[in-house]
């Protein structure tokens, strides 16, 4: 069973990856500072996996909070409900908040753990592909505000991550494919060989074969763990993890949250980043063809939906990477080599956006 260490000194933690991990009693227990555990999950995941987890934690003073499913509940009100539950349980500073679910549950439970008594234990048990390769690792926690996604949050690292690949069998096909977009991202930004392996392994991944899944999740987590260890609070290299996200977030915001899944918007965003990289002369057109072929084979979008230019342009400039009004983009020099840059002509970007959005219309 692969174990990856996120190397953050005293706050280092393991990511365990494998099939059937949820039913291994010792694994989660080893990370818990005390018997007091609040399991936070939702009404889709609970009927599938809560009983197994409960069994693995028998002997612990577990409480359970089952939240309604959906991004629209990723709010301060829901975090407040988690905090109320911790207070009602009378849990002290040595308790643990355990997130069982996808990125929505993980982001909220982590933020609650960061806030309760100025920080208690936090364990991530991610159950979506996106959460296993991305959101459960690295300590970004957040809730949404009416003014924007993930506007309120904290960096708060878990004590451990348990990624049970067997949980992915129940995941909806569209959600699963959207998670693959984030896996492809790791190959694109930092690992050309991994990207080539993904091209070959895609049929096995689409069949959710355990060995292929374990390999894809392991390599994704290795890359993410390395980046987080080097730049926990995103002062530099961590921004590369946002390949396709500046365009993708703008697609989500303008198209309407929920119409496209995050990974779908990121897929189209990565294509836009790759095409713009060709436009500025840093990437060869043949690389774009490879990226497009992989995304298409995975059933992911390769172009944005029809969107109004002005709204898209405004949404792009609300990106968290804008500095002193200057848009910064993650662009590619090659497959496996990305960089964050603001060195492109504004009018070139505008022409590119006009053409991309016209092609989509
Ligand atoms: P999600 O948590 O909404 O899960 C997707 C759907 O799958 C939900 O309906 C969920 O209930 C269901 N589900 C979860 N596990 C399942 C399983 N094993 N079987 C069947 N159904 C299951 O979405 P997500 O894609 O996991 O996460 C998206 C969220 O993650 C967003 O809020 C995004 O902002 C956040 N995110 C955070 C980070 C980070 O670094 N913290 C990174 C990327 C995304
Ligand atoms: N999902 C991007 C990051 O964790 O930095």
Coordinates of N, CA, C and O in Angstrom, one line a residue, residues 238-318:
X238 N 3.4 26.6 -5.9 CA 2.0 26.0 -5.7 C 1.0 26.6 -6.7 O 0.1 25.9 -7.0
X239 N 1.3 27.8 -7.1 CA 0.3 28.4 -8.1 C 0.3 27.5 -9.4 O -0.8 27.6 -10.1
X240 N 1.3 26.7 -9.7 CA 1.2 25.9 -10.9 C 0.1 24.9 -10.8 O -0.4 24.5 -11.9
X241 N -0.4 24.6 -9.6 CA -1.5 23.6 -9.5 C -2.8 24.3 -10.1 O -3.8 23.6 -10.2
X242 N -2.7 25.5 -10.4 CA -3.9 26.2 -10.9 C -3.9 26.2 -12.4 O -4.6 27.0 -13.1
X243 N -3.1 25.4 -13.1 CA -3.2 25.3 -14.6 C -4.6 25.1 -15.0 O -5.3 24.2 -14.5
X244 N -5.1 25.9 -15.9 CA -6.4 25.8 -16.4 C -7.5 26.3 -15.5 O -8.7 26.5 -15.8
X245 N -7.1 26.7 -14.2 CA -8.1 27.1 -13.3 C -8.5 28.6 -13.4 O -9.7 28.9 -13.1
X246 N -7.6 29.4 -13.9 CA -8.0 30.8 -14.1 C -9.2 30.9 -15.2 O -10.2 31.5 -15.0
X247 N -8.9 30.2 -16.3 CA -10.0 30.1 -17.3 C -11.2 29.3 -16.8 O -12.3 29.7 -17.0
X248 N -10.8 28.2 -16.1 CA -11.9 27.3 -15.6 C -12.8 28.0 -14.6 O -14.1 27.9 -14.7
X249 N -12.2 28.8 -13.7 CA -13.1 29.4 -12.7 C -14.0 30.5 -13.4 O -15.1 30.7 -13.0
X250 N -13.4 31.1 -14.4 CA -14.2 32.1 -15.1 C -15.4 31.4 -15.9 O -16.5 31.9 -15.9
X251 N -15.1 30.3 -16.4 CA -16.2 29.5 -17.1 C -17.3 29.2 -16.1 O -18.5 29.4 -16.3
X252 N -16.9 28.7 -14.9 CA -17.9 28.3 -13.9 C -18.7 29.5 -13.5 O -19.9 29.5 -13.3
X253 N -18.0 30.6 -13.2 CA -18.7 31.8 -12.7 C -19.7 32.4 -13.7 O -20.8 32.8 -13.4
X254 N -19.3 32.4 -15.0 CA -20.1 33.0 -16.0 C -21.2 32.1 -16.5 O -22.3 32.4 -16.8
X255 N -20.8 30.8 -16.7 CA -21.8 29.8 -17.2 C -22.8 29.5 -16.1 O -23.9 29.1 -16.4
X256 N -22.4 29.7 -14.8 CA -23.3 29.4 -13.7 C -22.8 28.2 -13.0 O -22.6 27.1 -13.6
X257 N -22.5 28.4 -11.7 CA -21.9 27.3 -10.9 C -22.9 26.1 -10.9 O -24.1 26.2 -10.8
X258 N -22.3 24.9 -11.1 CA -23.1 23.7 -11.1 C -23.5 23.2 -12.5 O -23.8 22.0 -12.6
X259 N -23.5 24.0 -13.5 CA -23.9 23.6 -14.8 C -22.8 22.7 -15.4 O -23.0 21.6 -15.9
X260 N -21.5 23.1 -15.2 CA -20.4 22.3 -15.5 C -19.7 21.9 -14.2 O -19.7 22.8 -13.3
X261 N -19.3 20.7 -14.0 CA -18.5 20.4 -12.8 C -17.2 21.1 -12.9 O -16.7 21.4 -14.0
X262 N -16.6 21.3 -11.7 CA -15.3 22.0 -11.6 C -14.2 21.4 -12.6 O -13.6 22.1 -13.4
X263 N -14.1 20.0 -12.6 CA -13.1 19.4 -13.4 C -13.4 19.6 -14.9 O -12.5 19.6 -15.7
X264 N -14.6 19.7 -15.3 CA -15.0 19.9 -16.7 C -14.5 21.3 -17.1 O -14.0 21.5 -18.2
X265 N -14.8 22.3 -16.2 CA -14.4 23.6 -16.5 C -12.8 23.7 -16.6 O -12.2 24.4 -17.4
X266 N -12.2 23.0 -15.7 CA -10.7 22.9 -15.7 C -10.2 22.3 -16.9 O -9.2 22.8 -17.5
X267 N -10.8 21.3 -17.4 CA -10.4 20.6 -18.7 C -10.4 21.6 -19.8 O -9.4 21.8 -20.5
X268 N -11.5 22.3 -20.0 CA -11.6 23.4 -21.0 C -10.6 24.5 -20.8 O -10.0 25.0 -21.7
X269 N -10.4 24.8 -19.5 CA -9.4 25.8 -19.1 C -8.0 25.4 -19.4 O -7.2 26.2 -19.9
X270 N -7.7 24.1 -19.3 CA -6.3 23.7 -19.6 C -6.1 23.8 -21.1 O -5.0 24.1 -21.5
X271 N -7.1 23.4 -21.8 CA -7.0 23.6 -23.3 C -6.8 25.0 -23.7 O -5.9 25.3 -24.5
X272 N -7.5 25.9 -23.0 CA -7.3 27.4 -23.4 C -5.9 27.8 -23.0 O -5.2 28.5 -23.7
X273 N -5.4 27.3 -21.8 CA -4.0 27.7 -21.4 C -3.0 27.1 -22.4 O -2.0 27.8 -22.7
X274 N -3.3 25.9 -22.9 CA -2.3 25.3 -23.8 C -2.4 26.1 -25.2 O -1.3 26.4 -25.8
X275 N -3.6 26.4 -25.6 CA -3.7 27.1 -26.9 C -3.0 28.5 -26.8 O -2.4 28.9 -27.7
X276 N -3.2 29.1 -25.6 CA -2.6 30.5 -25.5 C -1.1 30.4 -25.4 O -0.4 31.2 -25.9
X277 N -0.6 29.3 -24.8 CA 0.8 29.0 -24.8 C 1.4 28.9 -26.2 O 2.5 29.4 -26.5
X278 N 0.6 28.3 -27.1 CA 1.1 28.2 -28.5 C 1.1 29.6 -29.1 O 2.0 30.1 -29.7
X279 N 0.0 30.4 -28.7 CA -0.1 31.7 -29.3 C 1.1 32.6 -28.9 O 1.6 33.4 -29.7
X280 N 1.5 32.5 -27.6 CA 2.7 33.3 -27.2 C 4.0 32.7 -27.6 O 5.1 33.2 -27.2
X281 N 4.0 31.6 -28.2 CA 5.2 31.0 -28.8 C 6.0 30.1 -27.8 O 7.1 29.7 -28.0
X282 N 5.3 29.7 -26.7 CA 6.1 28.8 -25.7 C 5.8 27.3 -25.9 O 6.6 26.5 -25.4
X283 N 4.8 27.0 -26.6 CA 4.4 25.5 -26.7 C 4.2 25.2 -28.2 O 3.7 26.0 -28.9
X284 N 4.5 23.9 -28.5 CA 4.3 23.5 -29.9 C 2.9 23.0 -30.1 O 2.3 22.4 -29.2
X285 N 2.4 23.3 -31.3 CA 1.0 22.9 -31.6 C 0.7 21.4 -31.4 O -0.4 21.0 -31.0
X286 N 1.8 20.6 -31.6 CA 1.6 19.2 -31.5 C 1.2 18.8 -30.1 O 0.5 17.8 -29.8
X287 N 1.7 19.5 -29.1 CA 1.4 19.2 -27.7 C -0.1 19.5 -27.4 O -0.7 18.7 -26.7
X288 N -0.6 20.5 -28.0 CA -2.1 20.8 -27.8 C -2.9 19.7 -28.4 O -3.9 19.3 -27.8
X289 N -2.5 19.1 -29.5 CA -3.2 18.0 -30.1 C -3.2 16.8 -29.2 O -4.3 16.1 -29.0
X290 N -2.1 16.6 -28.5 CA -2.1 15.4 -27.5 C -3.0 15.7 -26.3 O -3.7 14.8 -25.9
X291 N -3.0 16.9 -25.9 CA -3.8 17.3 -24.7 C -5.3 17.1 -25.1 O -6.1 16.5 -24.4
X292 N -5.6 17.6 -26.3 CA -7.0 17.6 -26.7 C -7.5 16.1 -26.9 O -8.6 15.8 -26.5
X293 N -6.6 15.3 -27.4 CA -6.9 13.9 -27.6 C -7.2 13.2 -26.3 O -8.1 12.4 -26.2
X294 N -6.4 13.5 -25.3 CA -6.6 12.8 -24.0 C -7.9 13.3 -23.4 O -8.6 12.5 -22.8
X295 N -8.1 14.6 -23.4 CA -9.3 15.1 -22.8 C -10.6 14.5 -23.5 O -11.5 14.1 -22.8
X296 N -10.5 14.5 -24.8 CA -11.7 14.0 -25.6 C -11.9 12.5 -25.3 O -13.0 12.1 -25.1
X297 N -10.8 11.8 -25.2 CA -10.9 10.3 -24.9 C -11.5 10.1 -23.5 O -12.2 9.1 -23.2
X298 N -11.3 11.1 -22.6 CA -11.8 11.0 -21.2 C -13.3 11.5 -21.2 O -13.8 11.6 -20.1
X299 N -13.8 12.0 -22.3 CA -15.1 12.6 -22.3 C -15.2 13.9 -21.7 O -16.3 14.3 -21.1
X300 N -14.1 14.7 -21.7 CA -14.1 16.0 -21.1 C -14.2 17.1 -22.1 O -13.7 16.9 -23.2
X301 N -14.7 18.2 -21.7 CA -14.8 19.3 -22.7 C -13.4 19.9 -23.1 O -12.5 19.9 -22.3
X302 N -13.3 20.3 -24.4 CA -12.0 20.8 -24.8 C -12.2 22.3 -25.3 O -11.2 22.9 -25.7
X303 N -13.4 22.8 -25.1 CA -13.5 24.2 -25.4 C -14.6 24.8 -24.4 O -15.4 24.0 -23.9
X304 N -14.6 26.1 -24.2 CA -15.6 26.6 -23.3 C -17.0 26.6 -23.8 O -17.1 26.5 -25.1
X305 N -18.0 26.7 -23.0 CA -19.4 26.8 -23.5 C -19.5 28.2 -24.1 O -18.7 29.1 -23.9
X306 N -20.6 28.5 -24.8 CA -20.8 29.9 -25.3 C -21.0 30.8 -24.1 O -21.8 30.6 -23.3
X307 N -20.1 31.8 -24.1 CA -20.1 32.8 -23.0 C -20.0 34.2 -23.5 O -19.3 34.4 -24.6
X308 N -20.5 35.2 -22.8 CA -20.4 36.6 -23.3 C -19.0 37.1 -22.9 O -18.5 37.0 -21.8
X309 N -18.3 37.7 -23.9 CA -16.9 38.1 -23.8 C -16.7 39.0 -22.6 O -15.8 38.7 -21.7
X310 N -17.5 40.1 -22.4 CA -17.2 41.0 -21.3 C -17.3 40.4 -20.0 O -16.5 40.7 -19.1
X311 N -18.3 39.5 -19.8 CA -18.5 38.9 -18.5 C -17.3 37.9 -18.2 O -16.8 37.8 -17.1
X312 N -16.9 37.2 -19.3 CA -15.8 36.3 -19.1 C -14.5 37.0 -18.8 O -13.8 36.7 -17.8
X313 N -14.3 38.2 -19.5 CA -13.1 38.9 -19.2 C -13.0 39.5 -17.8 O -12.0 39.4 -17.1
X314 N -14.2 40.0 -17.3 CA -14.3 40.5 -16.0 C -14.0 39.4 -14.9 O -13.3 39.6 -14.0
X315 N -14.6 38.2 -15.2 CA -14.4 37.1 -14.3 C -13.0 36.6 -14.2 O -12.5 36.3 -13.1
X316 N -12.3 36.7 -15.3 CA -10.9 36.3 -15.4 C -10.1 37.2 -14.4 O -9.2 36.7 -13.7
X317 N -10.4 38.5 -14.4 CA -9.7 39.4 -13.6 C -10.0 39.4 -12.1 O -9.4 40.1 -11.3
X318 N -11.0 38.6 -11.8 CA -11.3 38.4 -10.3 C -10.4 37.2 -9.7 O -10.6 36.9 -8.6

